[in-house]
Short mmCIF file of C-alpha atoms in Angstrom, two decimals:
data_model
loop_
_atom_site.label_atom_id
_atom_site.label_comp_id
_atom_site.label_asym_id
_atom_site.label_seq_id
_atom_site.Cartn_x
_atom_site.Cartn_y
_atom_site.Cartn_z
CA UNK B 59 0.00 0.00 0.00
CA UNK B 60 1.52 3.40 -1.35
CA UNK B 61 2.22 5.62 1.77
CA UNK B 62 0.36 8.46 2.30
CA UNK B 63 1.85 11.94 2.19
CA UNK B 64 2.28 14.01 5.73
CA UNK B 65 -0.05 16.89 4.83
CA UNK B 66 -2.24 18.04 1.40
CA UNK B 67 -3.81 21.44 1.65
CA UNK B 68 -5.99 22.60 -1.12
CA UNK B 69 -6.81 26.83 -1.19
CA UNK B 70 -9.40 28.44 -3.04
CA UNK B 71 -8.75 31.77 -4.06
CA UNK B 72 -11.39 34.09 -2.65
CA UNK B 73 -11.01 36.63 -5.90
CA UNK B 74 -10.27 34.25 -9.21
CA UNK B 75 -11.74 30.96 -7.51
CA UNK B 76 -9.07 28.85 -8.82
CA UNK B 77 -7.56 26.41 -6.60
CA UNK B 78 -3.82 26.35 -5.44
CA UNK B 79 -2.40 23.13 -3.37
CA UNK B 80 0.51 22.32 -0.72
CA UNK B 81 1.29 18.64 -0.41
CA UNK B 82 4.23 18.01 2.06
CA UNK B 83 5.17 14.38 1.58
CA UNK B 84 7.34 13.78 4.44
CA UNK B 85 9.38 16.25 7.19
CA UNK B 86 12.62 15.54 7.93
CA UNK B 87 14.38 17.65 10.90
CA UNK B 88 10.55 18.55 11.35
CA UNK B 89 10.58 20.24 8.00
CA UNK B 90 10.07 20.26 4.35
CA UNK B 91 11.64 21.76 1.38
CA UNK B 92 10.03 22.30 -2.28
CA UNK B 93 9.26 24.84 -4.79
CA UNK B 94 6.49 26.95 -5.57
CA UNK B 95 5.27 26.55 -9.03
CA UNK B 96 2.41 28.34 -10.82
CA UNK B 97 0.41 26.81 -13.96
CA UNK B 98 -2.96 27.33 -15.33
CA UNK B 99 -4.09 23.47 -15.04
CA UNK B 100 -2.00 22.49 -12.45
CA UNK B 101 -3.51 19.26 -9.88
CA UNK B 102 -3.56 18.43 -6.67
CA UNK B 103 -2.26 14.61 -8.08
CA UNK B 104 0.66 16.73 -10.08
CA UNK B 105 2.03 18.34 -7.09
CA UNK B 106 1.65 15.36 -4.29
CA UNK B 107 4.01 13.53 -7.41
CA UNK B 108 6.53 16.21 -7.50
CA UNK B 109 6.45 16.57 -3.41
CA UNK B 110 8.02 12.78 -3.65
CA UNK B 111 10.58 13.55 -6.17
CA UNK B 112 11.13 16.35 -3.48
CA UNK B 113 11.73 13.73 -1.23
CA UNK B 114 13.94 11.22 -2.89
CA UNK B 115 16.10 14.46 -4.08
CA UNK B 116 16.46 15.36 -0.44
CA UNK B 117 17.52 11.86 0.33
CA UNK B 118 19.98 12.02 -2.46
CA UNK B 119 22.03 14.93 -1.66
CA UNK B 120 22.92 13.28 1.73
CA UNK B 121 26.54 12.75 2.18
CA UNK B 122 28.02 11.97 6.12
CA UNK B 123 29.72 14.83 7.78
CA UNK B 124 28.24 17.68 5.96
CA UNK B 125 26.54 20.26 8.32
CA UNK B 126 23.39 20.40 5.80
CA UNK B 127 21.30 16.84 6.54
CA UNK B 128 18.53 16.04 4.36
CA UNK B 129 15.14 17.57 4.80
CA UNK B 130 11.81 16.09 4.19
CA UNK B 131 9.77 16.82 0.45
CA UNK B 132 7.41 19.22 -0.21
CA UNK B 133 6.01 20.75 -3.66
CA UNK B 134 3.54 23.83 -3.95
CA UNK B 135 0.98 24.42 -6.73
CA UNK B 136 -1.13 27.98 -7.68
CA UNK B 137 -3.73 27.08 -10.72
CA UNK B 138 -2.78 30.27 -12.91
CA UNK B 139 -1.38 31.16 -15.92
CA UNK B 140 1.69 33.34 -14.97
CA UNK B 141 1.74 35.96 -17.89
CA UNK B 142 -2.29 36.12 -16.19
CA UNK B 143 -2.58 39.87 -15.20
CA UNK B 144 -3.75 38.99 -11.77
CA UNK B 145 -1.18 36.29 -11.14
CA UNK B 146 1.13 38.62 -9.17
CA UNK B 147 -2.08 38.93 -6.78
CA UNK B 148 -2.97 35.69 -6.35
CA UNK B 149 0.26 34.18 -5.60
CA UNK B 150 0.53 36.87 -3.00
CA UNK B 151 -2.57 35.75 -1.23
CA UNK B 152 -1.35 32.23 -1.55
CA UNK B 153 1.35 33.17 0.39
CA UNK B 154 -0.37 34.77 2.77
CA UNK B 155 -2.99 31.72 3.20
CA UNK B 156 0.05 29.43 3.34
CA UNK B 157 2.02 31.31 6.38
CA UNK B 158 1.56 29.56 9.02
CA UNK B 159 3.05 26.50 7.24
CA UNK B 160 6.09 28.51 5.48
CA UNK B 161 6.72 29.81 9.33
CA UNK B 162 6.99 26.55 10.61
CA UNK B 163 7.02 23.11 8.09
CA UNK B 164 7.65 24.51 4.39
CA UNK B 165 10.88 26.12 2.97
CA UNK B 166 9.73 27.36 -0.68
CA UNK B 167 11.51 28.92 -3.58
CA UNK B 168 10.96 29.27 -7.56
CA UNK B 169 9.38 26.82 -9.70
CA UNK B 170 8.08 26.41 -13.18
CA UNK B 171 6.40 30.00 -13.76
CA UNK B 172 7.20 31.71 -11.05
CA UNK B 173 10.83 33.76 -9.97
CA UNK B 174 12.62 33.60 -6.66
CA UNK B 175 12.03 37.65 -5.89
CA UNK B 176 8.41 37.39 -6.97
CA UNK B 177 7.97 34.93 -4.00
CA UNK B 178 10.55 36.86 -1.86
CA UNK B 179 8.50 40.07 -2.31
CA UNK B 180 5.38 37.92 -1.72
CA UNK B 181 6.57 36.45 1.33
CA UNK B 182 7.98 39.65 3.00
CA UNK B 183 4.37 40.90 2.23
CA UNK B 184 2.69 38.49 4.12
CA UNK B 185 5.23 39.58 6.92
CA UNK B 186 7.52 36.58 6.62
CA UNK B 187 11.45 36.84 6.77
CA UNK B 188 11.85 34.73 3.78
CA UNK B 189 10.90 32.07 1.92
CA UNK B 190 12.77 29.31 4.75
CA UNK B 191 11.67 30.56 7.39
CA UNK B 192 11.02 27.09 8.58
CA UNK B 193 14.36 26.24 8.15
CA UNK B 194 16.01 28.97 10.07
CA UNK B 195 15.64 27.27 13.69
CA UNK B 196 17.93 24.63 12.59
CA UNK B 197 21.10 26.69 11.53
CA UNK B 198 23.43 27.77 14.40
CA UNK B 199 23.14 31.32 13.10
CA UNK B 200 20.64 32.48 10.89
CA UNK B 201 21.64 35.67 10.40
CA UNK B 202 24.83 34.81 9.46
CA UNK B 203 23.59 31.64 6.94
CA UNK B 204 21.18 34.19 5.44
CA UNK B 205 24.03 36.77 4.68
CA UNK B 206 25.94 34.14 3.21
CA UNK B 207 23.43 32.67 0.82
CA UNK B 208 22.18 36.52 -0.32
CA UNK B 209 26.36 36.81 -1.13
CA UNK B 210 25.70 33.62 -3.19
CA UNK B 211 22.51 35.07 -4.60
CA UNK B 212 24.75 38.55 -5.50
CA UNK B 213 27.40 36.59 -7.72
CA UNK B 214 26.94 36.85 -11.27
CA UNK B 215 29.10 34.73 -13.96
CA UNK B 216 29.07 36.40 -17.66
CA UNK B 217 25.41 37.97 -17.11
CA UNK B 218 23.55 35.23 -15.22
CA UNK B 219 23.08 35.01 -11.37
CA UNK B 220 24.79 32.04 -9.37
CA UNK B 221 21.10 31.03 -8.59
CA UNK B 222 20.11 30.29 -11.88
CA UNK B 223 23.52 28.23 -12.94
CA UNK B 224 23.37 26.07 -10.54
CA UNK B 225 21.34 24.11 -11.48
CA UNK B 226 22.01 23.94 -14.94
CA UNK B 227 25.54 23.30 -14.27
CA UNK B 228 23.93 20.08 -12.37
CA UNK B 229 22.14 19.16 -15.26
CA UNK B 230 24.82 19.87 -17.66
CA UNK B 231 26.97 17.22 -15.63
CA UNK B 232 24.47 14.76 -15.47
CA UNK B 233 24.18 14.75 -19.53
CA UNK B 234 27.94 14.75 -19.77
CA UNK B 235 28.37 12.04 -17.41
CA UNK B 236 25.96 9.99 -19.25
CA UNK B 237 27.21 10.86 -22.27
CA UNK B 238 30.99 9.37 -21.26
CA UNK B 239 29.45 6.17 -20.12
CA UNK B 240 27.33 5.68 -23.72
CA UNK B 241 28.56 7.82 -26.20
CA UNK B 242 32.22 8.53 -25.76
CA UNK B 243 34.93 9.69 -27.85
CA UNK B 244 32.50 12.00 -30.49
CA UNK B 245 30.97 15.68 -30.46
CA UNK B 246 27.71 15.31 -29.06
CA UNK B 247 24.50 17.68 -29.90
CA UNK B 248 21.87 18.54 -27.79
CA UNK B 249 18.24 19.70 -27.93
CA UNK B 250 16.64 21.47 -25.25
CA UNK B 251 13.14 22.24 -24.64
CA UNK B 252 12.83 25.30 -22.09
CA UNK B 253 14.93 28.20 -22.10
CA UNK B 254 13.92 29.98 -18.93
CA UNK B 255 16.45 29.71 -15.55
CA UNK B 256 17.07 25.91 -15.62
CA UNK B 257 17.22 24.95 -20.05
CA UNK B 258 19.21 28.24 -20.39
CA UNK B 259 21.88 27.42 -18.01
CA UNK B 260 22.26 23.92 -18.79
CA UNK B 261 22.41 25.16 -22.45
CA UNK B 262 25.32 27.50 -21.34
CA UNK B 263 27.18 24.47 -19.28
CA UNK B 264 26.74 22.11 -22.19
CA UNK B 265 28.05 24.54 -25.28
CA UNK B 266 30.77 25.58 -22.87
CA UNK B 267 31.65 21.72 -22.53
CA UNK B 268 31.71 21.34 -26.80
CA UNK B 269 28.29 20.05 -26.99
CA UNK B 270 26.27 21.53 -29.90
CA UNK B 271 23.46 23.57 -28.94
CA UNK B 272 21.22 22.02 -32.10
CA UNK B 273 17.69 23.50 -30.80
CA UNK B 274 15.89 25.12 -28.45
CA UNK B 275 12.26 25.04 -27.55
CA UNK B 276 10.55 28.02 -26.14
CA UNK B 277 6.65 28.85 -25.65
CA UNK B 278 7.09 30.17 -28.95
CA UNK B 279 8.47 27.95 -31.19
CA UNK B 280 11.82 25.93 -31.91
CA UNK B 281 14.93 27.38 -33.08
CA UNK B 282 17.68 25.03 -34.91
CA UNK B 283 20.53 25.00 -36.49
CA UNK B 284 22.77 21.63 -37.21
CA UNK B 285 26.00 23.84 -36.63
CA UNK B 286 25.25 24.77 -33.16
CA UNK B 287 23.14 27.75 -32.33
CA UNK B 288 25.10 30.71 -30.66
CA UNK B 289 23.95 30.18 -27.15
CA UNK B 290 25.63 32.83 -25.54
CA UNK B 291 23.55 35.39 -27.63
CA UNK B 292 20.01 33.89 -27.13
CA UNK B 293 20.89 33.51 -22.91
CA UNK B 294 21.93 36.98 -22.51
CA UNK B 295 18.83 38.49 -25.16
CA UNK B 296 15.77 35.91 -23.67
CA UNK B 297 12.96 37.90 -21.64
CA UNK B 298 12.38 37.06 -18.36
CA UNK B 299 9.80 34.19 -19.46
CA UNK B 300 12.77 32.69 -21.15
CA UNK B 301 11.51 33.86 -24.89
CA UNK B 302 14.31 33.48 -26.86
CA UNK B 303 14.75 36.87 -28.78
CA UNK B 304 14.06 35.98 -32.64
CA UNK B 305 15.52 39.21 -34.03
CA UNK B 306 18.82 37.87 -32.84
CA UNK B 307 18.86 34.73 -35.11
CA UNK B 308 21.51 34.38 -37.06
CA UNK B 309 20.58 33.70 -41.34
CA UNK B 310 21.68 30.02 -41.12
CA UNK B 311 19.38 29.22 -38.01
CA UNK B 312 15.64 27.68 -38.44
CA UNK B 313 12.65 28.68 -37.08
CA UNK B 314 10.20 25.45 -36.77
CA UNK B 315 7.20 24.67 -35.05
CA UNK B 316 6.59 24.29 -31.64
CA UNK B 317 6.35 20.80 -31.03
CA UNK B 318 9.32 20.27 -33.61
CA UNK B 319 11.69 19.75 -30.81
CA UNK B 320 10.85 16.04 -30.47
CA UNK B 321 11.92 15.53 -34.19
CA UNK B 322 15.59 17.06 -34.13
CA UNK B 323 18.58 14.60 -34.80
CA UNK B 324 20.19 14.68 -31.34
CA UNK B 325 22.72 12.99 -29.26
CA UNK B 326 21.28 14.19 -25.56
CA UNK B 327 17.55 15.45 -25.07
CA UNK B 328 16.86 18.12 -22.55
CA UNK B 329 13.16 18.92 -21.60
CA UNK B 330 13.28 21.55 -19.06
CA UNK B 331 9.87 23.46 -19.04
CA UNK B 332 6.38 21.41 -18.28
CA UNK B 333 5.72 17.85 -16.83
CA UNK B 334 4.45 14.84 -18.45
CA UNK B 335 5.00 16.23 -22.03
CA UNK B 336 6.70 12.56 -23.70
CA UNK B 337 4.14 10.30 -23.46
CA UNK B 338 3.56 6.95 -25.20
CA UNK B 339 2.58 8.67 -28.35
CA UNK B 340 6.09 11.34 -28.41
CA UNK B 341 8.66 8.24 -27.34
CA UNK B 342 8.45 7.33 -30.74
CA UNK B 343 9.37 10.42 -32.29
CA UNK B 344 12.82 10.50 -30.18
CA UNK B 345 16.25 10.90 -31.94
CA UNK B 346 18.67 11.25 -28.81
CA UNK B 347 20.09 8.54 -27.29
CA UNK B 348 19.73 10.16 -23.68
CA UNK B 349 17.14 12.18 -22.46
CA UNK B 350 18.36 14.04 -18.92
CA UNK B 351 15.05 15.59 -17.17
CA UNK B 352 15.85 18.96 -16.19
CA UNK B 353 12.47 19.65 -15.77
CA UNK B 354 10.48 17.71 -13.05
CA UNK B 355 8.76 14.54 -14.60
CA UNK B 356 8.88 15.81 -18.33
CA UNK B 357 8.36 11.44 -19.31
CA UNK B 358 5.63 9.09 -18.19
CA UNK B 359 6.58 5.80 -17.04
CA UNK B 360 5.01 4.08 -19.16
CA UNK B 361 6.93 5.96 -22.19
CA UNK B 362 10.09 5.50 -19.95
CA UNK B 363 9.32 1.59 -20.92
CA UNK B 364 8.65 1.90 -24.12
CA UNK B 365 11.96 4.07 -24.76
CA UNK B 366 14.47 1.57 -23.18
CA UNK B 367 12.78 -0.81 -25.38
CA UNK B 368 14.11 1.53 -28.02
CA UNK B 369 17.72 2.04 -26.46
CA UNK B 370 16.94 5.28 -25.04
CA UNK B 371 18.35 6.27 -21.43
CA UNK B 372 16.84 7.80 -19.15
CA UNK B 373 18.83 10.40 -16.66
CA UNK B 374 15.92 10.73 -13.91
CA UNK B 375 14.56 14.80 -12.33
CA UNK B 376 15.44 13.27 -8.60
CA UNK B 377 19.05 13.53 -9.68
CA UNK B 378 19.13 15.32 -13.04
CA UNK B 379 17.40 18.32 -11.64
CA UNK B 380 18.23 18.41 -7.94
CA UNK B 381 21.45 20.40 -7.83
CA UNK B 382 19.45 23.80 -7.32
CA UNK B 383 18.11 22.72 -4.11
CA UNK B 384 21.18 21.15 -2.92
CA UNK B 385 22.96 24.11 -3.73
CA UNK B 386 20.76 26.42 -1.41
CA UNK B 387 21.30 24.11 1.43
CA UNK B 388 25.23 23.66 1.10
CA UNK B 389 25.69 27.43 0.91
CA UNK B 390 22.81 28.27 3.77
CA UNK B 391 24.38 25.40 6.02
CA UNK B 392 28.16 26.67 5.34
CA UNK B 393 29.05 23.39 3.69
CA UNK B 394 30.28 25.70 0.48
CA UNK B 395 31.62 29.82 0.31
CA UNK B 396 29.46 31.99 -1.91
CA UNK B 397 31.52 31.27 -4.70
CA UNK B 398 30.80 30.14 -8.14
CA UNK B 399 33.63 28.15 -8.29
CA UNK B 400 32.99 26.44 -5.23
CA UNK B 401 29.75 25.59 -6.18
CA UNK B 402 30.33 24.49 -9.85
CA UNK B 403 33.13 22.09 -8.15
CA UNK B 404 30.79 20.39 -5.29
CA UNK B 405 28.08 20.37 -7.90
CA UNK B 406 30.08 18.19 -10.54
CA UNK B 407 31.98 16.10 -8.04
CA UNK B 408 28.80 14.76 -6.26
CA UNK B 409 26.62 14.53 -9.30
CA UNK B 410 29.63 12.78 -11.70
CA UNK B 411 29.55 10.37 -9.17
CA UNK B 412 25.70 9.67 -8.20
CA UNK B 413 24.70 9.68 -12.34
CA UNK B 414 27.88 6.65 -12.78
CA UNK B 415 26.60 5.05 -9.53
CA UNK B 416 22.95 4.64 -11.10
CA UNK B 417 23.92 4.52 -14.51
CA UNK B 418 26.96 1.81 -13.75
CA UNK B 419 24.07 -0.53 -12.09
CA UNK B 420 21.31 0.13 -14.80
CA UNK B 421 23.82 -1.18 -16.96
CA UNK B 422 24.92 -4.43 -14.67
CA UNK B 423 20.95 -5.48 -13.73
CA UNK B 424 19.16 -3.81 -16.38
CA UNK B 425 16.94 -1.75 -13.79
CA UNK B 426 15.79 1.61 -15.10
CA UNK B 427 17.55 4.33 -13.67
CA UNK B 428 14.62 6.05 -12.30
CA UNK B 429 13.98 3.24 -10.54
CA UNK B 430 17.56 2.17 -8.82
CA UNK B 431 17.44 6.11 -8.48
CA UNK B 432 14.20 5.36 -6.19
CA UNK B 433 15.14 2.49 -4.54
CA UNK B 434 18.50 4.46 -2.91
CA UNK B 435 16.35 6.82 -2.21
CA UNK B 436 14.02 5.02 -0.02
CA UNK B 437 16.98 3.00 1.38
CA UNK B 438 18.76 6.18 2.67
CA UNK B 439 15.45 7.48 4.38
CA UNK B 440 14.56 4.40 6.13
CA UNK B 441 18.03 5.05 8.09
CA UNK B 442 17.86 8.84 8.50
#
């Protein structure tokens, strides 16, 4: 029988009427952490799945003798469209309904839709310190930790905060990991669909690494080019939605439909925007031999079958995706300066060497990764 999770909370908002949810899945150290996400559509089911992934990401990231232990797994949901005119309001009295939980069981921070000062200005609104509040009782000194992880937030490398490349850089790694274990030895290309905080800096990582940048996918469309696109160009002109800036195209680089993404010749695929969008009925159009999930459950499991079947790998979001939370909590907890070196370094180290662990015994008892991914999980929370 499936366990149940600690806490759901479903909110109705008293102006639009649309619904928002809070599902904490487990505490651990008496709290949770988990983003905030906001999408017109989004379920109750959707974000009690993505609180678990919360979970077995937490459970992850554990490694003896650092001061930052693993928390429990939380996810948060608002039911809006976030270029909505009256999104800004509702998320701010979702915040405000949701208080007494961020004060005491829920440490929060930017999801799919939403940015990290939206829901810092939201929070401070509501009359709340910050986002982890919850969090704070468990650091030695919290205004210390907090000074430190606003230095973090300060650092910028080549036009894009620390915040946002971190975990990018994790998800770079992962797909460069995975690609030295299956494809070695050749120039890889890369597709990546999402272009906001998370596809954008993985897309930076990747074409700093040699990979070719082949396509992007944003809410608008797909841009290609077989050559490599020039990344740095598109990162530094997106808009703050992550809309890649089409007057900046270069003459030999495509413009293609939106769903075109799924058909580009590839080496490593990279869905970083919305969940559940390969299915049974996209596996089939896949070209990569890897798809790394930099976005949180971006393939079903039942197309995660049916790609292995066609010798696709699968780097799973509880690893893939996870190095933006672990980052917070190594630089809040002092295990790392507010340095982007620092960071980049623990990043690659412990992610190199969880993606080969997985990957390494995928390959020796032909378990799906997502599944040996779960199964550590779940063994390293029954003994915390």
């Amino acid at each position: 029988m499936a366990r149940e999770p600690y806490l759901k909370v479903t909110w109705t908002d008293e102006v639009t009427g649309r619904p928002g949810y809070l599902v904490i899945d487990r505490l651990g150290r008496g709290v949770s952490s988990g983003g905030l996400r906001m999408r017109a559509g989004v379920t109750l089911a959707e974000v009690a799945d993505l609180a678990l992934g919360m979970s077995r990401k937490e459970a992850l990231a554990y490694e003896p003798g650092l001061r930052y232990q693993p928390l429990g797994g939380a996810k948060g949901g608002i039911d809006c469209d976030p270029l909505d005119p009256g999104a800004a309001g509702m998320l701010r009295r979702y915040i405000s309904a949701m208080k007494p939980l961020l004060q005491t069981y829920w440490a929060t921070g930017e999801d799919l839709g939403l940015r990290q000062e939206s829901i810092d200005a939201a929070c401070q609104e509501a009359g709340l310190r910050t986002s982890i509040d919850a969090v704070l009782p468990l650091l030695a000194d919290p205004d210390a930790a907090l000074k430190g992880l606003d230095e973090a937030f300060s650092v910028t490398v080549d036009g894009i905060g620390l915040g946002d490349l971190a975990g990018g850089c994790g998800v770079a790694e992962a797909a460069l990991t995975a690609l030295d274990l299956v494809i070695p030895d050749r120039r890889a290309t890369a597709v990546i669909q999402g272009f906001g905080s998370m596809g954008g800096a993985t897309a930076r990582f990747l074409a700093r690494a040699g990979v070719l940048v082949v396509g992007i996918a944003d809410s608008e469309g797909v841009v290609a080019n077989p050559d490599g696109l020039d990344v740095e160009t598109l990162l530094l002109t997106r808009d703050e939605h992550g809309r890649i800036d089409r007057s900046r195209l270069r003459a030999t680089d495509e413009k293609l439909p939106r769903d075109a993404w799924l058909d580009l010749e590839c080496d490593v695929l990279v869905p970083a925007a919305v969940s559940y969008c390969i299915g049974v009925e996209e596996a089939p159009r896949v070209t990569a031999r890897l798809i790394v999930e930099a976005a949180n459950c971006p393939v079903t499991p039942d197309a995660e079958a049916l790609l292995r079947d066609f010798g696709v790998i699968v780097v799973p979001d509880v690893v893939a995706n996870s190095a933006t939370n672990s980052w917070w909590w190594w630089t809040l907890f002092g295990d790392i300066p507010a340095e982007a070196d620092a960071a980049f370094a623990k990043i690659r180290t412990w992610m190199r060497r969880v993606v080969t662990d997985i990957l390494t015994e995928s390959t020796t008892t032909g378990g799906l990764p997502r599944e040996i991914a779960h199964t550590l999980s779940e063994r390293i929370l029954e003994t915390r």
